[in-house]
XYZ file of C-alpha atoms in Angstrom:
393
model
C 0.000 0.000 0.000
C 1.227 3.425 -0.317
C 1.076 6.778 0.956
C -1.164 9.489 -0.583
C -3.494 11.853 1.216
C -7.223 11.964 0.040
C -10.877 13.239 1.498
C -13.801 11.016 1.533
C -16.763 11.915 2.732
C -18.038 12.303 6.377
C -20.186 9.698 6.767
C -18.176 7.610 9.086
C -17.492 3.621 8.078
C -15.339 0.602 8.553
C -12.210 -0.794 6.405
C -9.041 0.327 5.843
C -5.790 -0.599 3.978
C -2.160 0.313 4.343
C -0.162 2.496 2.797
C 2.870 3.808 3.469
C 2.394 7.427 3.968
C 4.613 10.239 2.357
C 3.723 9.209 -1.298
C 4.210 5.209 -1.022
C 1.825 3.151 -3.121
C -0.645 0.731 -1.695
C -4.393 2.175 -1.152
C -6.929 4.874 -2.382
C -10.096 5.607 -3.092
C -12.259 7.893 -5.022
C -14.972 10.260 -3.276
C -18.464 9.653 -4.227
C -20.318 11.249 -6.909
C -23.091 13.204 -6.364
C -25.638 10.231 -6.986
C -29.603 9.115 -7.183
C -29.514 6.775 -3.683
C -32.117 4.927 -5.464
C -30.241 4.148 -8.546
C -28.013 1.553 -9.555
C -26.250 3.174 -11.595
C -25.756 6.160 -9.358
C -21.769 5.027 -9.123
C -20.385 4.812 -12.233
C -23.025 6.557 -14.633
C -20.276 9.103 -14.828
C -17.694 7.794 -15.427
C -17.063 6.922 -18.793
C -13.815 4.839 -18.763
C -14.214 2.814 -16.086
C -12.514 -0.399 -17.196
C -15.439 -2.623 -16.605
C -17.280 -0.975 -19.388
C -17.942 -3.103 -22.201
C -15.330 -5.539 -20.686
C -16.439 -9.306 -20.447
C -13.455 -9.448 -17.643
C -13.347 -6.645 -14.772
C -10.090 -5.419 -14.656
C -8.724 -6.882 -11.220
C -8.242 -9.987 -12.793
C -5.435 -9.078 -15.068
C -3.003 -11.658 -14.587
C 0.339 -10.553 -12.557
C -1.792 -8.298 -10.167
C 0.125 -5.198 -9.356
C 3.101 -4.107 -7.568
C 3.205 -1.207 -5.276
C 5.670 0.975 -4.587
C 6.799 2.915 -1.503
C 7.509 6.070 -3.208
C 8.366 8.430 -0.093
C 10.237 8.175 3.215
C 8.194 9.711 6.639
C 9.934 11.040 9.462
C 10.713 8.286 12.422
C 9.706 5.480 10.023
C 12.134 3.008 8.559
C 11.437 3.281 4.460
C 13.224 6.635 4.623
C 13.628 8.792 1.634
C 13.145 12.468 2.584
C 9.959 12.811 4.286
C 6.195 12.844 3.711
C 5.906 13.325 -0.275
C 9.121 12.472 -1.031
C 10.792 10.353 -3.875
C 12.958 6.863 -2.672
C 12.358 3.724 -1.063
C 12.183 0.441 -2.534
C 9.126 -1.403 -4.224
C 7.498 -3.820 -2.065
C 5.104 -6.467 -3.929
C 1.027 -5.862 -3.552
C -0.471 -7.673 -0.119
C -3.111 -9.228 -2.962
C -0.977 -9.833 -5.692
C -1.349 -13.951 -5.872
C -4.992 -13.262 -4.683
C -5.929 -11.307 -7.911
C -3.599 -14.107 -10.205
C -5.909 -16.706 -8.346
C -8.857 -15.006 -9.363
C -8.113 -14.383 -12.922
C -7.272 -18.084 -12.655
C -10.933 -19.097 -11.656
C -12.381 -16.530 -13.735
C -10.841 -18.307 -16.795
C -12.321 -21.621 -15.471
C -15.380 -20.438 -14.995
C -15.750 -19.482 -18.457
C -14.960 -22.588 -19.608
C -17.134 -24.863 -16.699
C -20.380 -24.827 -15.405
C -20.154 -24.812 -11.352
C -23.049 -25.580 -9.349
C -24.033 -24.388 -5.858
C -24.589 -20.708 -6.472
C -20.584 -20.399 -7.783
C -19.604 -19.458 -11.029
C -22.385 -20.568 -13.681
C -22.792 -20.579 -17.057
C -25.332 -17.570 -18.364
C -27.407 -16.987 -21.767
C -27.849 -13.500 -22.206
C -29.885 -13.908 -25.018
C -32.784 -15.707 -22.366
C -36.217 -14.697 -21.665
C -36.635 -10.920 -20.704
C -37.735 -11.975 -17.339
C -34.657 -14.345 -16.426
C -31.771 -11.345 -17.760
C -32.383 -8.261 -14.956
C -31.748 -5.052 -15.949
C -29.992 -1.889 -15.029
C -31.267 -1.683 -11.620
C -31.156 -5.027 -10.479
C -34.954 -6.411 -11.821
C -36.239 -7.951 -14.223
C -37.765 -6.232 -17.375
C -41.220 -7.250 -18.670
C -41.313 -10.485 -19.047
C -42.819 -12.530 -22.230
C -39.844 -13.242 -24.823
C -38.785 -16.254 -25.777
C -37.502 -19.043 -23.685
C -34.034 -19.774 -22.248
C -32.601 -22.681 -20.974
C -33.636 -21.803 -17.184
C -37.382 -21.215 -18.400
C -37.687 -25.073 -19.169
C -35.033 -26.273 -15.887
C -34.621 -25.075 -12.090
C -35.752 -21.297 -11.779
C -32.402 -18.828 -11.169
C -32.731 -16.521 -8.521
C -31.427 -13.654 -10.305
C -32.066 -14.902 -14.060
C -29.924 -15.995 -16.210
C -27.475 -13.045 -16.677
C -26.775 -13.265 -13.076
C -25.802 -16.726 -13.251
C -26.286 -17.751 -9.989
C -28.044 -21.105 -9.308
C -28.450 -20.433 -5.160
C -29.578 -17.717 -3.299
C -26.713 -14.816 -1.959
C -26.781 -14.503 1.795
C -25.554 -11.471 3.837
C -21.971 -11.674 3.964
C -21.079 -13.051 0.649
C -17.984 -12.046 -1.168
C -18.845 -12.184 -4.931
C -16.241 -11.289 -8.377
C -18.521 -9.838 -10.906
C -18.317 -9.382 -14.578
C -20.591 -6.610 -16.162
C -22.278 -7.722 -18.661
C -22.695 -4.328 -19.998
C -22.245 -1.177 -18.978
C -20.695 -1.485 -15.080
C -23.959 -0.546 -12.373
C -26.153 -0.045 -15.253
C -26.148 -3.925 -16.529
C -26.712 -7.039 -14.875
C -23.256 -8.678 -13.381
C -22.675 -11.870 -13.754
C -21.697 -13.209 -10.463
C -19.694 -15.701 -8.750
C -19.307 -16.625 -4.875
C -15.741 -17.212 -4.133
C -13.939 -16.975 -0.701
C -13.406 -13.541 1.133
C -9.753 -14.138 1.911
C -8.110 -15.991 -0.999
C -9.681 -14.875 -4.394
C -9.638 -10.955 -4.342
C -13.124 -10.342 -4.599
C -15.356 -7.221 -6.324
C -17.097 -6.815 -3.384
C -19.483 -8.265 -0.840
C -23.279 -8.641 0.044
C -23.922 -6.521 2.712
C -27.452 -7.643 3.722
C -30.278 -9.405 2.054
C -33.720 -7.204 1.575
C -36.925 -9.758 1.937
C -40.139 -8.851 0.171
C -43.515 -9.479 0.594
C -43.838 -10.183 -3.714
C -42.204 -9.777 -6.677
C -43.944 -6.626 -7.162
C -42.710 -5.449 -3.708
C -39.084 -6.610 -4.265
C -39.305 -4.584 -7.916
C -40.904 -1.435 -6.874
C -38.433 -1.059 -3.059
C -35.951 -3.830 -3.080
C -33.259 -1.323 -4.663
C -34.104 2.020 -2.672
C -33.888 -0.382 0.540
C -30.778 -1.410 -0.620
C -29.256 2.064 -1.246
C -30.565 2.919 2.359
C -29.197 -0.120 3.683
C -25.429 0.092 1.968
C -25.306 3.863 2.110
C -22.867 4.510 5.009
C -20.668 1.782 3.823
C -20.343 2.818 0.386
C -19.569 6.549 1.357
C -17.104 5.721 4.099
C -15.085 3.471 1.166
C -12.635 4.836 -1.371
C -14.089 3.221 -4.517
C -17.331 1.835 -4.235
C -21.121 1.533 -5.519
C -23.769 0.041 -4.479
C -26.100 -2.402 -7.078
C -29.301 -4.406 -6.040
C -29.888 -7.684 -7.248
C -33.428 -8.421 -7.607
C -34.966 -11.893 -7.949
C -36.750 -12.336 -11.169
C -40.487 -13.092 -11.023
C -39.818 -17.021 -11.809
C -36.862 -17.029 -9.295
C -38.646 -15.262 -6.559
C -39.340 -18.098 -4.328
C -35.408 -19.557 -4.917
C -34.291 -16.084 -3.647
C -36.177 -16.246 -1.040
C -37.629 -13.125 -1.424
C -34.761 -11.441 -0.979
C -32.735 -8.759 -2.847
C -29.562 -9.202 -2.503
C -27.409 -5.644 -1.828
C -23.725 -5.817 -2.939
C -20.884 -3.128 -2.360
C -18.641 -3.531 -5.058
C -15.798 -1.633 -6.599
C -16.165 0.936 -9.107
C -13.166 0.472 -11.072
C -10.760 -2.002 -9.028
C -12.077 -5.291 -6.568
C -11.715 -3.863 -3.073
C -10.291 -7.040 -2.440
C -11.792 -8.400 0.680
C -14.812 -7.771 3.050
C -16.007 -4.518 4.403
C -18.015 -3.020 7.149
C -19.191 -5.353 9.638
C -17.962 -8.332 8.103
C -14.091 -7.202 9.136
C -12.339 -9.037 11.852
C -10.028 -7.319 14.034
C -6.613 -7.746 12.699
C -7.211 -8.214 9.326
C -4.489 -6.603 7.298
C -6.453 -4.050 5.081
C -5.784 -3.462 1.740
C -6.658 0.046 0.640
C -9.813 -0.492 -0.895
C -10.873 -1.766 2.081
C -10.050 1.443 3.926
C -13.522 2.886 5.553
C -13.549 6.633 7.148
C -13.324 6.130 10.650
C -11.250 3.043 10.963
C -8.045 2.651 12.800
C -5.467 0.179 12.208
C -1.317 -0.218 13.164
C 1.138 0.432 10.667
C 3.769 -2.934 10.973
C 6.619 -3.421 9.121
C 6.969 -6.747 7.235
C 10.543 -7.157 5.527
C 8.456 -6.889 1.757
C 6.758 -4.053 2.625
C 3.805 -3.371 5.375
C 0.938 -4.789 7.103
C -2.028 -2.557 8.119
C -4.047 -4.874 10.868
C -7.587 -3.725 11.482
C -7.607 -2.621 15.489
C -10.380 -1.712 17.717
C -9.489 2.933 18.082
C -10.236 2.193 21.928
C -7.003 -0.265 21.406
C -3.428 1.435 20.929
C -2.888 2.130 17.312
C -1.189 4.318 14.868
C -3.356 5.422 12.058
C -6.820 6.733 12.219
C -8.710 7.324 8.510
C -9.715 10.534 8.428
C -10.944 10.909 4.461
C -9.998 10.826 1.086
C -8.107 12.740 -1.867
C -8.821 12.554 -5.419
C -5.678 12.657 -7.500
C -5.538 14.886 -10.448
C -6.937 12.570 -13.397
C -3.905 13.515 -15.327
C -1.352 12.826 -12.784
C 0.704 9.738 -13.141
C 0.909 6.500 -10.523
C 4.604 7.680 -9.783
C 3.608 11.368 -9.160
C 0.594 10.060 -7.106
C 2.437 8.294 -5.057
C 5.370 11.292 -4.957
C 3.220 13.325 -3.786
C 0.059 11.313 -1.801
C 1.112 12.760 1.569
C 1.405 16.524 0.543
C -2.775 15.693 -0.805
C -3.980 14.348 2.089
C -1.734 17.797 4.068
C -3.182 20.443 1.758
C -6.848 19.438 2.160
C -6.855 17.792 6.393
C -3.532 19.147 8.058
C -5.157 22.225 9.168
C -8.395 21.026 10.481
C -6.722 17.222 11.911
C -3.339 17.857 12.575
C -3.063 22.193 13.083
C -0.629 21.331 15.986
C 2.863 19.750 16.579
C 2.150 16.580 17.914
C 0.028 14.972 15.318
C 0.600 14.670 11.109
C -1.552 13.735 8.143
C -0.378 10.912 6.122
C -1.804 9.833 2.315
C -1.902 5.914 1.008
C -2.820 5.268 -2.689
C -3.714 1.908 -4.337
C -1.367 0.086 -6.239
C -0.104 1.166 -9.871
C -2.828 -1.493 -11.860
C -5.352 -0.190 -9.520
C -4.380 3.012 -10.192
C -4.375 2.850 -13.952
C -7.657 1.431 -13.520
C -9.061 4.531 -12.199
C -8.747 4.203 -8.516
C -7.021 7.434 -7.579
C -8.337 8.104 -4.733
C -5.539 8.952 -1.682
C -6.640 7.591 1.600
C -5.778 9.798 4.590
C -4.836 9.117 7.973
C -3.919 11.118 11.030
C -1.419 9.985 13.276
C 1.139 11.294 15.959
C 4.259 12.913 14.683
C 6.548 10.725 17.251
C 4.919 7.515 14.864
C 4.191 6.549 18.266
C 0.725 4.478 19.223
C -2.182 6.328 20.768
C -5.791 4.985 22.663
C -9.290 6.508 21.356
C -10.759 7.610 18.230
C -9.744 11.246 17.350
C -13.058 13.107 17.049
C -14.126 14.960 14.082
C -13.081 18.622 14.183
C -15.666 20.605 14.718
C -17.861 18.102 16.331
C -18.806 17.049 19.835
């Protein structure tokens, strides 16, 4: 992970990944756009290259991962090289590196085999209107032809979707647009939180009294539902999956709402679904969290702690680069970011500094520029209790 300074917005949440501050590469995450809770789309209706448009394979699963680089030296911490913002230290691989080769791995399977039990499955997008889904997570009219799943076992989701058992709260999915990203349906696969780098995760399941119900709310109780989570993250969006009306009953009921990433996998779970101690990687980085920068001899660990436990960084918001600005001048200059916009207000005295972590370079050049900033003491020394917001009680 690696240092960059960024603002997020207020709305406090959970996750966090490290960085290492004063310009190193290894987390960031984009503030959200004004958006339509309601919507899908809301996320990524404006942005017009982000790489999961039109792609058949999201961009995370680029074989090789990515390799971030600790691009800056802070004061009283070993990587050296001149300070917050600075240029030197050595390149230290990406925490999920083998996770995102393992998922491209099973992605590539998965195209090839049909899995069963509500994994990877295969998906006819040229199926019945009311087995596809549409934009906002339900099914359009129903009435065209039929599709394989019209004459076998009803699909939750439809056929686009994939899936052959209901999603349950907690889920960690890897989704490939089948379209436009948030505006199509994904087609979706479980796989395991830890070991295969995942888009993103269900954060609870929405049960409705009908199909008509689940059509007409299941997305605005959704957006409600994920809200806080998706604005205390760097890069995310929010996306209801509705049952269709022929896989109602093998949903459940239930409409499914998922947190993924808007142009990179966050790469593990979020919110509530976050141990203590798990080492963060920067999508995972929520406003509000606190974790303890560790050095590891490849790089760093950033372990998820309790802020009422001693720690080192606190996540105070986010930064969004320049869109112009390279990975290497991101990560120059991450710290200096996260200074010029939360210095003043978080750190206006001696004893405490602003720090900025960015994502790593694929990430990056994927469109994940947001800087994650942290506050922390100047000494690099651990402190008890959550810093509270300035301004507020």
């Amino acid at each position: 992970m690696g240092a960059s300074a960024g603002e997020g917005p207020d709305t406090p949440g959970a996750g966090g990944g490290p960085a290492a501050p004063g310009g190193q590469a290894y987390g960031a995450w984009p503030p959200p756009a004004p958006h339509n809770p309601y919507a899908q789309s809301a996320y990524a209706a404006n942005d017009a290259q982000s790489p999961y448009a039109g792609s058949g394979t999201p961009p995370s699963y680029a074989a090789g991962g990515g390799t971030p680089t600790y691009a800056g030296g802070i004061p009283g911490r070993p990587w050296g090289g001149g300070g917050p913002g600075t240029g030197g230290g050595a390149p230290s691989p990406a925490p999920g590196g083998d996770r995102k080769r393992r998922a491209f791995v099973a992605l590539v399977v998965a195209a090839v085999l049909v899995i069963a039990g509500g994994t990877w499955a295969a998906v006819s997008l040229s199926g019945g209107d009311d087995d596809r889904g549409d934009a906002a997570g339900s099914s359009p009219s129903s009435g065209a032809q039929a599709s394989p799943s019209q004459t076998g076992p009803a699909l939750p989701y439809g056929d686009a979707v994939g899936l052959t058992e209901a999603l349950a709260a907690g889920d960690c999915v890897q989704a490939v647009w089948t379209g436009t990203p948030f505006k199509s349906p994904p087609n979706l696969g479980v796989v395991d939180c830890a070991e295969d780098w995942p888009d993103g995760q269900v954060l609870s399941v929405e049960t409705a009294t009908d199909h008509a119900d689940a059509h007409a709310n299941g997305a605005r109780r959704c957006a409600e539902q994920s809200r806080a989570v998706v604005d205390a993250l760097p890069d995310a969006g929010s996306y209801a999956v509705l049952p269709t009306r022929r896989g109602f009953s093998a949903a459940g009921g239930g409409t499914a709402c998922l947190v993924l990433g808007r142009h990179a996998a966050i790469g593990g779970e979020v919110g509530r679904f976050r141990d203590t101690g798990t080492d963060l990687w920067v999508g995972q980085m929520s406003i509000g969290d606190c974790w303890t920068y560790e050095e590891v001899e490849d790089g760093y660990k950033a372990p998820l702690t309790d802020c009422a436990k001693p720690h080192t960084e606190q996540v105070i918001g986010t930064v969004r680069a320049p869109a112009s600005m390279t990975y290497d001048k991101g990560s120059d200059n991450a710290t200096k970011l996260c200074e010029n916009r939360f210095e003043s207000t978080w750190a206006p005295g001696a004893e405490r500094t602003v720090y900025g972590w960015v994502a790593d370079e694929e990430d990056w050049d994927l469109g994940f520029k947001e800087v994650v900033c942290t506050v922390s003491r100047v000494d690099d020394k651990k402190t008890t209790g959550k810093i509270p917001t300035p301004g507020q009680v």
